[in-house]
Amino acid sequence: MMYNEEKLKVKDPAIPDARGRLITFEGIDGTGKSTQIVRLTEKLREMGKTVQVLREPGGTAIGESVREILLDRRHTNMCEETELLLFAAARAQLVREIILPALETGSWVICDRFYDSTVAYQGYGRGLDLNVIGALNQLAIGTCRPDITILLDLPVELAVKRLTGRKEKADRLDNESLAFMQQIRDGYRNLALAEPDRLILMDAAQPETVLAADIYRVIREGFGI
Ligand code: TYD
């Protein structure tokens, strides 16, 4: 357990209970986000919550088309600025077409990656200007901020071990170096230090079921449910 329970006060009395909650999952590739999202979704549905699960980039027809462009192995010449803008474009659409309307109807939304991914990958990883990324993220998300973000943290070597052999063919974004992944992990950890109330750093090296129970507890305590 790596989060600070003292600081965990996500439940904001200003947010009406009729509104849904936005939970995002972050972490370098290979940390087990997808598995944990499935587990948390099951738990929340058992509690009677309506839960919508989304992934970034994607989640809308436009977003899925953008995703194909981003992951296409033929696009070896994609420049970093193009990549940044495409992620932001997919996100802007997802927020307005799906996330905000879902939250308004009381649905809970779990998103596999959100704007922290852009800060970590394009900012800390690629080295693009963090201020520019911040402004672009702001434009893409508007008022839509996650209520809580689960950051799955894992040493890069372990993440790579888990990834090896998982996919038959690596996509464009999988062909990245260990050093790049290390910068992203460090970036995420910086983000968690800067915003400890929202970004909850969790040890993804724990056994899957232990981690799932931990995440569920963080969510219950955070939202007072
Ligand atoms: P995906 O196959 O969804 O990876 P994973 O299942 O591990 O999340 O591919 C998404 C890739 O895109 C992943 O390597 C992270 C990267 N990414 C960015 O670089 N910036 C972003 O803003 C987002 C959302 C993802």
mmCIF file of C-alpha atoms and ligand atoms in Angstrom:
data_model
loop_
_atom_site.group_PDB
_atom_site.id
_atom_site.type_symbol
_atom_site.label_atom_id
_atom_site.label_comp_id
_atom_site.label_asym_id
_atom_site.label_seq_id
_atom_site.Cartn_x
_atom_site.Cartn_y
_atom_site.Cartn_z
ATOM 1 C CA MET A 1 0.000 0.000 0.000
ATOM 2 C CA MET A 2 1.561 3.291 -1.056
ATOM 3 C CA TYR A 3 -1.111 5.904 -0.711
ATOM 4 C CA ASN A 4 -1.496 8.283 2.162
ATOM 5 C CA GLU A 5 -4.814 7.558 3.838
ATOM 6 C CA GLU A 6 -4.738 10.877 5.683
ATOM 7 C CA LYS A 7 -4.832 12.732 2.379
ATOM 8 C CA LEU A 8 -7.568 10.696 0.783
ATOM 9 C CA LYS A 9 -10.534 13.036 0.829
ATOM 10 C CA VAL A 10 -11.957 12.641 -2.608
ATOM 11 C CA LYS A 11 -15.585 12.919 -1.617
ATOM 12 C CA ASP A 12 -16.411 16.527 -2.242
ATOM 13 C CA PRO A 13 -19.664 17.664 -0.623
ATOM 14 C CA ALA A 14 -20.040 20.178 -3.451
ATOM 15 C CA ILE A 15 -20.571 17.365 -5.963
ATOM 16 C CA PRO A 16 -24.235 16.321 -5.954
ATOM 17 C CA ASP A 17 -24.671 12.578 -5.443
ATOM 18 C CA ALA A 18 -26.838 12.347 -8.555
ATOM 19 C CA ARG A 19 -23.781 13.008 -10.680
ATOM 20 C CA GLY A 20 -21.645 10.046 -11.616
ATOM 21 C CA ARG A 21 -17.948 9.779 -10.814
ATOM 22 C CA LEU A 22 -14.993 9.697 -13.181
ATOM 23 C CA ILE A 23 -12.235 7.255 -12.273
ATOM 24 C CA THR A 24 -9.158 7.059 -14.456
ATOM 25 C CA PHE A 25 -6.405 4.436 -14.521
ATOM 26 C CA GLU A 26 -2.844 5.313 -15.430
ATOM 27 C CA GLY A 27 0.552 3.659 -15.600
ATOM 28 C CA ILE A 28 3.187 2.487 -18.031
ATOM 29 C CA ASP A 29 2.258 -0.377 -20.342
ATOM 30 C CA GLY A 30 2.332 -3.758 -18.584
ATOM 31 C CA THR A 31 1.106 -2.646 -15.159
ATOM 32 C CA GLY A 32 -2.159 -4.598 -15.403
ATOM 33 C CA LYS A 33 -4.567 -1.692 -15.869
ATOM 34 C CA SER A 34 -7.035 -3.639 -17.991
ATOM 35 C CA THR A 35 -7.337 -6.481 -15.476
ATOM 36 C CA GLN A 36 -7.843 -4.104 -12.572
ATOM 37 C CA ILE A 37 -10.425 -2.110 -14.493
ATOM 38 C CA VAL A 38 -12.436 -5.276 -15.119
ATOM 39 C CA ARG A 39 -12.270 -6.180 -11.418
ATOM 40 C CA LEU A 40 -13.288 -2.720 -10.186
ATOM 41 C CA THR A 41 -16.105 -2.488 -12.720
ATOM 42 C CA GLU A 42 -17.526 -5.789 -11.451
ATOM 43 C CA LYS A 43 -17.386 -4.585 -7.853
ATOM 44 C CA LEU A 44 -19.068 -1.268 -8.601
ATOM 45 C CA ARG A 45 -21.802 -2.981 -10.626
ATOM 46 C CA GLU A 46 -22.391 -5.367 -7.722
ATOM 47 C CA MET A 47 -22.989 -2.234 -5.636
ATOM 48 C CA GLY A 48 -25.693 -1.213 -8.090
ATOM 49 C CA LYS A 49 -23.726 1.481 -9.920
ATOM 50 C CA THR A 50 -24.115 1.983 -13.635
ATOM 51 C CA VAL A 51 -20.570 1.869 -14.963
ATOM 52 C CA GLN A 52 -19.266 2.739 -18.378
ATOM 53 C CA VAL A 53 -15.741 1.656 -19.285
ATOM 54 C CA LEU A 54 -13.771 3.601 -21.877
ATOM 55 C CA ARG A 55 -10.290 3.565 -23.272
ATOM 56 C CA GLU A 56 -7.993 6.240 -24.581
ATOM 57 C CA PRO A 57 -7.310 6.865 -27.348
ATOM 58 C CA GLY A 58 -10.673 5.643 -28.582
ATOM 59 C CA GLY A 59 -14.116 5.229 -27.079
ATOM 60 C CA THR A 60 -15.915 7.045 -29.916
ATOM 61 C CA ALA A 61 -16.037 6.357 -33.657
ATOM 62 C CA ILE A 62 -13.808 9.374 -34.268
ATOM 63 C CA GLY A 63 -11.507 8.395 -31.410
ATOM 64 C CA GLU A 64 -11.137 4.826 -32.693
ATOM 65 C CA SER A 65 -10.196 6.161 -36.134
ATOM 66 C CA VAL A 66 -7.611 8.413 -34.510
ATOM 67 C CA ARG A 67 -6.359 5.407 -32.516
ATOM 68 C CA GLU A 68 -5.759 3.468 -35.738
ATOM 69 C CA ILE A 69 -3.678 6.314 -37.130
ATOM 70 C CA LEU A 70 -1.672 6.509 -33.901
ATOM 71 C CA LEU A 71 -0.942 2.782 -33.655
ATOM 72 C CA ASP A 72 -0.348 2.108 -37.361
ATOM 73 C CA ARG A 73 3.085 0.499 -37.743
ATOM 74 C CA ARG A 74 3.520 2.085 -41.167
ATOM 75 C CA HIS A 75 3.565 5.541 -39.609
ATOM 76 C CA THR A 76 7.194 5.427 -38.562
ATOM 77 C CA ASN A 77 7.586 9.071 -39.589
ATOM 78 C CA MET A 78 4.901 10.482 -37.279
ATOM 79 C CA CYS A 79 6.346 13.543 -35.573
ATOM 80 C CA GLU A 80 5.888 14.079 -31.855
ATOM 81 C CA GLU A 81 3.717 17.164 -32.290
ATOM 82 C CA THR A 82 1.307 15.252 -34.543
ATOM 83 C CA GLU A 83 1.106 12.479 -31.979
ATOM 84 C CA LEU A 84 0.324 14.978 -29.209
ATOM 85 C CA LEU A 85 -2.428 16.644 -31.226
ATOM 86 C CA LEU A 86 -4.018 13.339 -32.203
ATOM 87 C CA PHE A 87 -4.234 12.169 -28.579
ATOM 88 C CA ALA A 88 -5.774 15.519 -27.644
ATOM 89 C CA ALA A 89 -8.247 15.310 -30.536
ATOM 90 C CA ALA A 90 -9.455 11.851 -29.515
ATOM 91 C CA ARG A 91 -9.827 13.063 -25.920
ATOM 92 C CA ALA A 92 -11.795 16.214 -26.798
ATOM 93 C CA GLN A 93 -14.324 14.055 -28.637
ATOM 94 C CA LEU A 94 -14.559 11.440 -25.895
ATOM 95 C CA VAL A 95 -15.198 14.039 -23.189
ATOM 96 C CA ARG A 96 -18.023 15.768 -25.028
ATOM 97 C CA GLU A 97 -19.623 12.819 -26.777
ATOM 98 C CA ILE A 98 -19.501 10.268 -23.965
ATOM 99 C CA ILE A 99 -17.990 11.207 -20.598
ATOM 100 C CA LEU A 100 -19.865 14.402 -19.705
ATOM 101 C CA PRO A 101 -23.296 13.115 -20.811
ATOM 102 C CA ALA A 102 -22.698 9.842 -18.921
ATOM 103 C CA LEU A 103 -21.718 11.626 -15.694
ATOM 104 C CA GLU A 104 -24.750 13.880 -15.942
ATOM 105 C CA THR A 105 -27.100 10.905 -16.067
ATOM 106 C CA GLY A 106 -25.485 9.500 -12.918
ATOM 107 C CA SER A 107 -23.372 6.864 -14.627
ATOM 108 C CA TRP A 108 -19.908 6.155 -13.298
ATOM 109 C CA VAL A 109 -17.143 6.248 -15.869
ATOM 110 C CA ILE A 110 -13.883 4.338 -15.711
ATOM 111 C CA CYS A 111 -11.346 5.469 -18.254
ATOM 112 C CA ASP A 112 -8.284 3.441 -19.223
ATOM 113 C CA ARG A 113 -5.875 6.397 -19.513
ATOM 114 C CA PHE A 114 -6.757 10.098 -19.651
ATOM 115 C CA TYR A 115 -4.808 13.348 -19.871
ATOM 116 C CA ASP A 116 -2.138 12.259 -17.367
ATOM 117 C CA SER A 117 -0.992 9.818 -20.073
ATOM 118 C CA THR A 118 -0.229 12.743 -22.349
ATOM 119 C CA VAL A 119 1.752 14.521 -19.637
ATOM 120 C CA ALA A 120 3.676 11.312 -18.878
ATOM 121 C CA TYR A 121 4.254 10.006 -22.434
ATOM 122 C CA GLN A 122 4.435 13.130 -24.607
ATOM 123 C CA GLY A 123 5.766 15.396 -21.843
ATOM 124 C CA TYR A 124 8.138 13.364 -19.668
ATOM 125 C CA GLY A 125 8.698 10.660 -22.313
ATOM 126 C CA ARG A 126 9.082 12.612 -25.545
ATOM 127 C CA GLY A 127 10.203 15.828 -23.886
ATOM 128 C CA LEU A 128 7.528 18.105 -25.346
ATOM 129 C CA ASP A 129 6.857 21.352 -23.477
ATOM 130 C CA LEU A 130 4.815 20.586 -20.334
ATOM 131 C CA ASN A 131 3.160 24.024 -20.421
ATOM 132 C CA VAL A 132 1.952 23.503 -23.972
ATOM 133 C CA ILE A 133 0.671 20.058 -23.019
ATOM 134 C CA GLY A 134 -1.099 21.532 -20.005
ATOM 135 C CA ALA A 135 -2.873 24.106 -22.182
ATOM 136 C CA LEU A 136 -3.800 21.510 -24.777
ATOM 137 C CA ASN A 137 -5.131 19.143 -22.130
ATOM 138 C CA GLN A 138 -7.174 21.984 -20.703
ATOM 139 C CA LEU A 139 -8.703 22.643 -24.113
ATOM 140 C CA ALA A 140 -9.448 18.946 -24.609
ATOM 141 C CA ILE A 141 -11.058 18.267 -21.230
ATOM 142 C CA GLY A 142 -12.696 21.602 -20.395
ATOM 143 C CA THR A 143 -14.272 21.142 -16.974
ATOM 144 C CA CYS A 144 -14.026 17.353 -17.025
ATOM 145 C CA ARG A 145 -11.572 16.321 -14.298
ATOM 146 C CA PRO A 146 -11.211 12.836 -12.832
ATOM 147 C CA ASP A 147 -12.544 12.498 -9.295
ATOM 148 C CA ILE A 148 -9.815 9.975 -8.630
ATOM 149 C CA THR A 149 -6.935 8.542 -10.630
ATOM 150 C CA ILE A 150 -5.432 5.163 -9.829
ATOM 151 C CA LEU A 151 -1.780 5.150 -10.811
ATOM 152 C CA LEU A 152 -0.416 1.622 -11.132
ATOM 153 C CA ASP A 153 3.287 1.851 -10.442
ATOM 154 C CA LEU A 154 5.734 -0.876 -11.425
ATOM 155 C CA PRO A 155 9.483 -1.002 -12.067
ATOM 156 C CA VAL A 156 10.113 -0.838 -15.803
ATOM 157 C CA GLU A 157 11.923 -4.197 -15.894
ATOM 158 C CA LEU A 158 8.903 -5.938 -14.377
ATOM 159 C CA ALA A 159 6.511 -4.214 -16.759
ATOM 160 C CA VAL A 160 8.597 -5.297 -19.748
ATOM 161 C CA LYS A 161 8.696 -8.872 -18.467
ATOM 162 C CA ARG A 162 4.907 -8.892 -18.276
ATOM 163 C CA LEU A 163 4.580 -7.389 -21.752
ATOM 164 C CA THR A 164 6.941 -9.803 -23.473
ATOM 165 C CA GLY A 165 4.989 -12.256 -25.537
ATOM 166 C CA ARG A 166 1.625 -10.643 -24.753
ATOM 167 C CA LYS A 167 1.057 -9.221 -28.210
ATOM 168 C CA GLU A 168 1.778 -11.101 -31.450
ATOM 169 C CA LYS A 169 2.817 -7.963 -33.279
ATOM 170 C CA ALA A 170 4.079 -4.841 -31.595
ATOM 171 C CA ASP A 171 2.275 -1.672 -32.701
ATOM 172 C CA ARG A 172 4.078 1.592 -33.385
ATOM 173 C CA LEU A 173 3.864 2.747 -29.783
ATOM 174 C CA ASP A 174 5.162 -0.574 -28.404
ATOM 175 C CA ASN A 175 8.527 -0.159 -30.102
ATOM 176 C CA GLU A 176 9.915 2.077 -27.429
ATOM 177 C CA SER A 177 13.055 1.811 -25.341
ATOM 178 C CA LEU A 178 13.477 1.006 -21.685
ATOM 179 C CA ALA A 179 14.853 4.495 -21.076
ATOM 180 C CA PHE A 180 11.691 5.989 -22.546
ATOM 181 C CA MET A 181 9.532 3.858 -20.243
ATOM 182 C CA GLN A 182 11.652 4.865 -17.268
ATOM 183 C CA GLN A 183 11.093 8.563 -18.032
ATOM 184 C CA ILE A 184 7.370 7.941 -18.228
ATOM 185 C CA ARG A 185 7.325 6.077 -14.938
ATOM 186 C CA ASP A 186 9.294 8.894 -13.272
ATOM 187 C CA GLY A 187 6.906 11.413 -14.814
ATOM 188 C CA TYR A 188 3.893 9.622 -13.395
ATOM 189 C CA ARG A 189 5.510 9.508 -9.971
ATOM 190 C CA ASN A 190 6.099 13.272 -10.148
ATOM 191 C CA LEU A 191 2.449 13.795 -10.990
ATOM 192 C CA ALA A 192 1.404 11.713 -7.993
ATOM 193 C CA LEU A 193 3.625 13.794 -5.725
ATOM 194 C CA ALA A 194 2.165 17.010 -7.110
ATOM 195 C CA GLU A 195 -1.483 15.949 -6.764
ATOM 196 C CA PRO A 196 -1.642 13.351 -3.978
ATOM 197 C CA ASP A 197 -5.336 13.956 -3.308
ATOM 198 C CA ARG A 198 -6.352 12.875 -6.794
ATOM 199 C CA LEU A 199 -3.581 10.609 -8.030
ATOM 200 C CA ILE A 200 -3.284 7.532 -5.862
ATOM 201 C CA LEU A 201 -0.018 5.706 -6.391
ATOM 202 C CA MET A 202 -0.458 1.960 -5.988
ATOM 203 C CA ASP A 203 2.087 -0.841 -6.002
ATOM 204 C CA ALA A 204 1.295 -2.891 -9.112
ATOM 205 C CA ALA A 205 3.873 -5.547 -8.185
ATOM 206 C CA GLN A 206 1.442 -6.918 -5.574
ATOM 207 C CA PRO A 207 -0.539 -10.044 -6.437
ATOM 208 C CA GLU A 208 -3.470 -9.190 -8.673
ATOM 209 C CA THR A 209 -6.177 -10.004 -6.120
ATOM 210 C CA VAL A 210 -4.456 -8.052 -3.336
ATOM 211 C CA LEU A 211 -4.105 -5.026 -5.599
ATOM 212 C CA ALA A 212 -7.762 -5.317 -6.651
ATOM 213 C CA ALA A 213 -8.876 -5.320 -3.009
ATOM 214 C CA ASP A 214 -6.656 -2.319 -2.307
ATOM 215 C CA ILE A 215 -8.070 -0.357 -5.226
ATOM 216 C CA TYR A 216 -11.632 -1.188 -4.210
ATOM 217 C CA ARG A 217 -10.919 0.035 -0.703
ATOM 218 C CA VAL A 218 -9.376 3.272 -1.958
ATOM 219 C CA ILE A 219 -12.456 3.910 -4.091
ATOM 220 C CA ARG A 220 -14.904 3.113 -1.279
ATOM 221 C CA GLU A 221 -13.072 5.248 1.238
ATOM 222 C CA GLY A 222 -12.458 8.031 -1.262
ATOM 223 C CA PHE A 223 -16.112 8.349 -2.203
ATOM 224 C CA GLY A 224 -17.520 7.381 1.184
ATOM 225 C CA ILE A 225 -19.498 4.442 -0.246
HETATM 226 P P1 TYD B 1 -2.752 0.769 -25.907
HETATM 227 O O1 TYD B 1 -2.622 -0.369 -26.849
HETATM 228 O O2 TYD B 1 -4.090 1.237 -25.465
HETATM 229 O O3 TYD B 1 -1.822 0.522 -24.632
HETATM 230 P P2 TYD B 1 -2.262 0.036 -23.210
HETATM 231 O O4 TYD B 1 -3.252 -1.064 -23.427
HETATM 232 O O5 TYD B 1 -0.987 -0.406 -22.589
HETATM 233 O O6 TYD B 1 -2.854 1.245 -22.526
HETATM 234 O O7 TYD B 1 -1.963 1.955 -26.569
HETATM 235 C C1 TYD B 1 -1.975 3.171 -26.042
HETATM 236 C C2 TYD B 1 -0.579 3.692 -26.099
HETATM 237 O O8 TYD B 1 -0.637 5.090 -26.272
HETATM 238 C C3 TYD B 1 0.191 3.441 -24.828
HETATM 239 O O9 TYD B 1 1.491 3.034 -25.110
HETATM 240 C C4 TYD B 1 0.241 4.799 -24.176
HETATM 241 C C5 TYD B 1 0.137 5.744 -25.319
HETATM 242 N N1 TYD B 1 -0.493 7.029 -25.000
HETATM 243 C C6 TYD B 1 0.234 8.204 -25.151
HETATM 244 O O10 TYD B 1 1.418 8.177 -25.521
HETATM 245 N N2 TYD B 1 -0.368 9.398 -24.872
HETATM 246 C C7 TYD B 1 -1.673 9.499 -24.487
HETATM 247 O O11 TYD B 1 -2.184 10.608 -24.255
HETATM 248 C C8 TYD B 1 -2.422 8.269 -24.359
HETATM 249 C C9 TYD B 1 -3.872 8.302 -23.952
HETATM 250 C C10 TYD B 1 -1.801 7.065 -24.629
#
